[in-house]
Amino acid sequence: MRTRNSGETVAALGDDLRQMVQKAYCNLDSLAQEVLALNQLYKSIPIEMKCRCVDRECKTVADAVDIIERYEALLGESSQKKTSVRSVSYENYSENKLEMVFGKEVTLPLQAVIPTPCRETDIQEVNEYVEILQKRFQSAHEEARKSLKKSNSYQKRHYDLRAKKRSLHDGQAVWVYEPTRKVGVCHKLTSKWKGPYIVTKKIDDVNYIVKKYPKKPGKVFHIDRLIEYKGNNIPKWFKVTADSSK
């Protein structure tokens, strides 16, 4: 007895799948035609001949017609969306994401069931294929860099609309936004602001080095994560170092 190999098994499964889909579509079409015919028959009945029983049954038919019309509308929208997804030119990614990673279109499981015809341009030498793949990667990465620059400028422009200029000086006490999680401690009930810290150095307009203890190295934080501390519990080590420097 001859056994089927994997290719024959996949082909047989593909044939069964196609037959099931065709049968489902035929059943759906016949059901829709019957419902629409019943709806036309209901509309042709004179008003004086309609009874409660007929109205009740035909109301069910009208609901079925409404459902079928909605289903057909959804099918039309889904097909339009599928075709538009492949044809639209994205602002951030002009290349397909799969081409960005693999340099080509990915072979899907559906192509094992319904194979695509082989073109003469697909048959290439190894060296030629490597050169073409390298060029695809280079062009895709160049487009990605351009889109990243556009998105960075776009985000900066919208960030600057609400940003307010602030500055901190050396020796100023601040709160630091540091939402760290600890095992066994409820994250929602803990404070996200730690401190007070002391500003020890200003790197640029938005980055500062802050320190909580004198013997520990300082940490760099953005000014958006720093808020001025207005309490009286300023670290004593900073007072001692400030007095000694004077």
Short mmCIF file of C-alpha atoms in Angstrom, two decimals:
data_model
loop_
_atom_site.label_atom_id
_atom_site.label_comp_id
_atom_site.label_asym_id
_atom_site.label_seq_id
_atom_site.Cartn_x
_atom_site.Cartn_y
_atom_site.Cartn_z
CA MET A 1 0.00 0.00 0.00
CA ARG A 2 1.48 3.31 -1.09
CA THR A 3 1.57 6.08 1.52
CA ARG A 4 1.13 9.74 0.74
CA ASN A 5 4.04 12.08 1.14
CA SER A 6 3.74 15.52 2.73
CA GLY A 7 3.17 17.27 -0.62
CA GLU A 8 0.30 14.99 -1.61
CA THR A 9 -1.25 15.34 1.85
CA VAL A 10 -1.11 19.13 1.66
CA ALA A 11 -2.59 19.09 -1.86
CA ALA A 12 -5.43 16.79 -0.72
CA LEU A 13 -6.15 19.06 2.22
CA GLY A 14 -6.18 22.02 -0.15
CA ASP A 15 -8.73 20.32 -2.42
CA ASP A 16 -10.95 19.50 0.55
CA LEU A 17 -10.68 23.07 1.78
CA ARG A 18 -11.62 24.50 -1.62
CA GLN A 19 -14.64 22.17 -1.86
CA MET A 20 -15.82 23.16 1.63
CA VAL A 21 -15.48 26.87 0.83
CA GLN A 22 -17.35 26.49 -2.48
CA LYS A 23 -20.14 24.52 -0.78
CA ALA A 24 -20.45 27.15 1.96
CA TYR A 25 -20.66 29.94 -0.62
CA CYS A 26 -23.30 28.01 -2.61
CA ASN A 27 -25.39 27.43 0.51
CA LEU A 28 -25.07 31.08 1.47
CA ASP A 29 -26.08 32.25 -2.01
CA SER A 30 -29.09 29.91 -2.15
CA LEU A 31 -30.21 30.98 1.32
CA ALA A 32 -29.89 34.63 0.40
CA GLN A 33 -31.88 34.12 -2.81
CA GLU A 34 -34.67 32.32 -0.93
CA VAL A 35 -34.87 35.03 1.72
CA LEU A 36 -34.92 37.81 -0.87
CA ALA A 37 -37.68 35.98 -2.81
CA LEU A 38 -39.74 35.68 0.37
CA ASN A 39 -39.22 39.37 1.02
CA GLN A 40 -40.48 40.26 -2.46
CA LEU A 41 -43.48 37.97 -1.94
CA TYR A 42 -44.28 39.66 1.36
CA LYS A 43 -44.14 43.09 -0.24
CA SER A 44 -46.55 41.96 -2.99
CA ILE A 45 -49.25 40.84 -0.49
CA PRO A 46 -52.01 43.47 -0.13
CA ILE A 47 -52.32 45.15 3.24
CA GLU A 48 -55.90 43.97 3.84
CA MET A 49 -54.86 40.31 3.35
CA LYS A 50 -52.06 40.40 5.92
CA CYS A 51 -52.81 38.76 9.26
CA ARG A 52 -50.83 38.66 12.46
CA CYS A 53 -49.30 35.29 11.64
CA VAL A 54 -48.10 36.48 8.23
CA ASP A 55 -46.75 39.70 9.71
CA ARG A 56 -44.85 37.79 12.37
CA GLU A 57 -43.31 35.34 9.90
CA CYS A 58 -42.47 38.02 7.36
CA LYS A 59 -40.92 40.21 10.03
CA THR A 60 -38.47 37.37 10.62
CA VAL A 61 -37.78 37.30 6.87
CA ALA A 62 -37.21 41.06 6.88
CA ASP A 63 -34.72 40.67 9.74
CA ALA A 64 -32.93 37.96 7.75
CA VAL A 65 -32.78 40.25 4.72
CA ASP A 66 -31.29 42.99 6.89
CA ILE A 67 -28.66 40.59 8.22
CA ILE A 68 -27.74 39.43 4.70
CA GLU A 69 -27.44 43.00 3.44
CA ARG A 70 -25.17 43.88 6.35
CA TYR A 71 -23.09 40.77 5.70
CA GLU A 72 -22.68 41.68 2.03
CA ALA A 73 -21.71 45.23 3.00
CA LEU A 74 -19.10 43.89 5.40
CA LEU A 75 -17.72 41.59 2.71
CA GLY A 76 -17.40 44.54 0.35
CA GLU A 77 -15.64 46.67 2.97
CA SER A 78 -13.25 43.86 3.93
CA SER A 79 -12.27 43.23 0.30
CA GLN A 80 -11.68 46.95 -0.24
CA LYS A 81 -9.57 47.12 2.91
CA LYS A 82 -7.50 44.11 1.87
CA THR A 83 -6.74 45.62 -1.52
CA SER A 84 -6.08 49.07 -0.06
CA VAL A 85 -3.63 47.75 2.56
CA ARG A 86 -1.29 46.48 -0.14
CA SER A 87 -1.62 49.58 -2.36
CA VAL A 88 -1.50 52.37 0.24
CA SER A 89 1.78 54.25 0.71
CA TYR A 90 2.41 54.64 4.42
CA GLU A 91 3.89 57.85 5.76
CA ASN A 92 6.24 56.17 8.23
CA TYR A 93 7.00 52.95 6.32
CA SER A 94 7.07 53.09 2.55
CA GLU A 95 8.33 49.49 2.46
CA ASN A 96 6.56 46.45 3.77
CA LYS A 97 7.62 45.41 7.28
CA LEU A 98 8.46 41.91 6.09
CA GLU A 99 10.68 43.31 3.35
CA MET A 100 12.45 45.40 6.00
CA VAL A 101 13.42 42.23 7.90
CA PHE A 102 13.76 39.55 5.22
CA GLY A 103 14.33 41.61 2.08
CA LYS A 104 11.49 39.84 0.26
CA GLU A 105 7.88 38.77 0.60
CA VAL A 106 7.39 35.92 3.05
CA THR A 107 6.09 32.57 1.78
CA LEU A 108 2.77 31.94 3.52
CA PRO A 109 1.15 28.55 4.30
CA LEU A 110 -1.58 29.32 1.75
CA GLN A 111 1.01 29.13 -1.03
CA ALA A 112 1.58 25.47 -0.12
CA VAL A 113 -2.10 24.81 -0.84
CA ILE A 114 -2.44 27.15 -3.82
CA PRO A 115 1.08 27.47 -5.28
CA THR A 116 1.97 30.57 -7.26
CA PRO A 117 3.32 30.13 -10.80
CA CYS A 118 7.09 30.29 -11.09
CA ARG A 119 8.39 33.20 -13.14
CA GLU A 120 11.59 33.25 -15.16
CA THR A 121 12.86 36.24 -13.21
CA ASP A 122 12.66 34.22 -9.97
CA ILE A 123 15.28 31.73 -11.20
CA GLN A 124 18.62 33.36 -10.39
CA GLU A 125 22.18 32.45 -9.56
CA VAL A 126 23.31 32.48 -5.95
CA ASN A 127 25.63 35.47 -6.31
CA GLU A 128 23.03 37.44 -8.25
CA TYR A 129 20.39 36.67 -5.62
CA VAL A 130 22.71 37.85 -2.82
CA GLU A 131 23.46 41.12 -4.64
CA ILE A 132 19.75 41.80 -5.25
CA LEU A 133 18.93 40.99 -1.62
CA GLN A 134 21.68 43.32 -0.41
CA LYS A 135 20.35 46.16 -2.57
CA ARG A 136 16.84 45.57 -1.24
CA PHE A 137 18.10 45.76 2.34
CA GLN A 138 20.02 48.96 1.65
CA SER A 139 17.08 50.71 -0.01
CA ALA A 140 14.66 49.55 2.69
CA HIS A 141 16.92 50.75 5.52
CA GLU A 142 17.49 54.10 3.82
CA GLU A 143 13.74 54.61 3.58
CA ALA A 144 13.40 53.59 7.23
CA ARG A 145 15.98 56.19 8.30
CA LYS A 146 14.17 58.90 6.33
CA SER A 147 10.84 57.98 7.89
CA LEU A 148 12.39 57.95 11.38
CA LYS A 149 13.76 61.45 10.85
CA LYS A 150 10.33 62.64 9.72
CA SER A 151 8.64 61.07 12.73
CA ASN A 152 11.24 62.55 15.11
CA SER A 153 10.72 66.06 13.75
CA TYR A 154 6.94 65.56 13.90
CA GLN A 155 7.06 64.40 17.53
CA LYS A 156 9.42 67.23 18.51
CA ARG A 157 7.15 69.82 16.93
CA HIS A 158 4.11 68.55 18.84
CA TYR A 159 6.09 68.15 22.07
CA ASP A 160 7.32 71.74 21.90
CA LEU A 161 3.75 73.04 21.70
CA ARG A 162 3.10 72.16 25.37
CA ALA A 163 6.64 72.28 26.71
CA LYS A 164 7.60 75.05 29.11
CA LYS A 165 11.15 76.17 29.60
CA ARG A 166 12.49 75.37 33.06
CA SER A 167 15.95 75.36 34.55
CA LEU A 168 17.54 74.04 37.73
CA HIS A 169 20.73 75.18 39.43
CA ASP A 170 23.43 73.22 41.23
CA GLY A 171 22.58 72.40 44.81
CA GLN A 172 18.82 72.58 44.32
CA ALA A 173 16.69 69.88 45.98
CA VAL A 174 14.32 68.06 43.62
CA TRP A 175 11.87 65.18 43.46
CA VAL A 176 12.71 62.45 40.92
CA TYR A 177 10.02 60.51 39.05
CA GLU A 178 11.22 56.90 39.28
CA PRO A 179 8.36 54.37 39.00
CA THR A 180 10.22 51.23 40.08
CA ARG A 181 8.45 48.01 41.08
CA LYS A 182 9.32 45.76 44.02
CA VAL A 183 8.22 42.18 44.58
CA GLY A 184 5.58 41.95 47.30
CA VAL A 185 4.80 45.69 47.29
CA CYS A 186 1.63 47.04 45.70
CA HIS A 187 2.69 49.26 42.80
CA LYS A 188 -0.51 51.32 42.85
CA LEU A 189 -0.12 52.38 46.49
CA THR A 190 3.54 53.39 46.32
CA SER A 191 4.71 56.87 45.44
CA LYS A 192 6.37 57.29 42.05
CA TRP A 193 8.33 60.36 43.19
CA LYS A 194 11.53 59.64 45.11
CA GLY A 195 13.70 62.04 47.00
CA PRO A 196 14.74 64.56 47.85
CA TYR A 197 17.73 64.48 45.51
CA ILE A 198 20.33 67.18 45.00
CA VAL A 199 21.29 68.56 41.59
CA THR A 200 25.07 68.27 41.36
CA LYS A 201 25.71 69.15 37.71
CA LYS A 202 23.90 70.53 34.69
CA ILE A 203 24.85 68.63 31.54
CA ASP A 204 22.76 70.65 29.08
CA ASP A 205 19.44 72.48 29.00
CA VAL A 206 17.35 69.37 29.71
CA ASN A 207 19.65 66.79 31.37
CA TYR A 208 20.91 66.97 34.96
CA ILE A 209 22.99 64.80 37.28
CA VAL A 210 21.30 64.29 40.65
CA LYS A 211 22.56 62.51 43.75
CA LYS A 212 20.81 61.28 46.89
CA TYR A 213 23.80 60.08 48.92
CA PRO A 214 27.33 61.51 48.85
CA LYS A 215 29.17 58.20 48.34
CA LYS A 216 26.91 56.89 45.58
CA PRO A 217 27.38 57.92 41.94
CA GLY A 218 24.95 60.41 40.49
CA LYS A 219 22.21 59.58 38.00
CA VAL A 220 21.28 61.45 34.84
CA PHE A 221 17.62 62.46 34.50
CA HIS A 222 15.63 64.52 32.05
CA ILE A 223 14.12 67.71 33.40
CA ASP A 224 10.62 66.34 32.76
CA ARG A 225 11.28 63.80 35.54
CA LEU A 226 12.45 66.43 38.02
CA ILE A 227 10.29 68.72 40.19
CA GLU A 228 11.50 71.31 42.65
CA TYR A 229 11.48 70.16 46.29
CA LYS A 230 9.98 72.79 48.62
CA GLY A 231 10.22 70.93 51.93
CA ASN A 232 12.59 71.38 54.86
CA ASN A 233 14.13 67.89 54.92
CA ILE A 234 17.10 68.69 52.71
CA PRO A 235 19.89 66.06 52.96
CA LYS A 236 22.43 66.94 55.64
CA TRP A 237 25.42 65.81 53.62
CA PHE A 238 24.77 68.56 51.12
CA LYS A 239 24.64 71.19 53.86
CA VAL A 240 27.98 69.98 55.22
CA THR A 241 29.67 70.00 51.82
CA ALA A 242 28.22 73.43 51.02
CA ASP A 243 29.48 74.89 54.31
CA SER A 244 32.92 73.32 53.87
CA SER A 245 33.23 74.73 50.36
CA LYS A 246 32.52 78.22 51.67
#
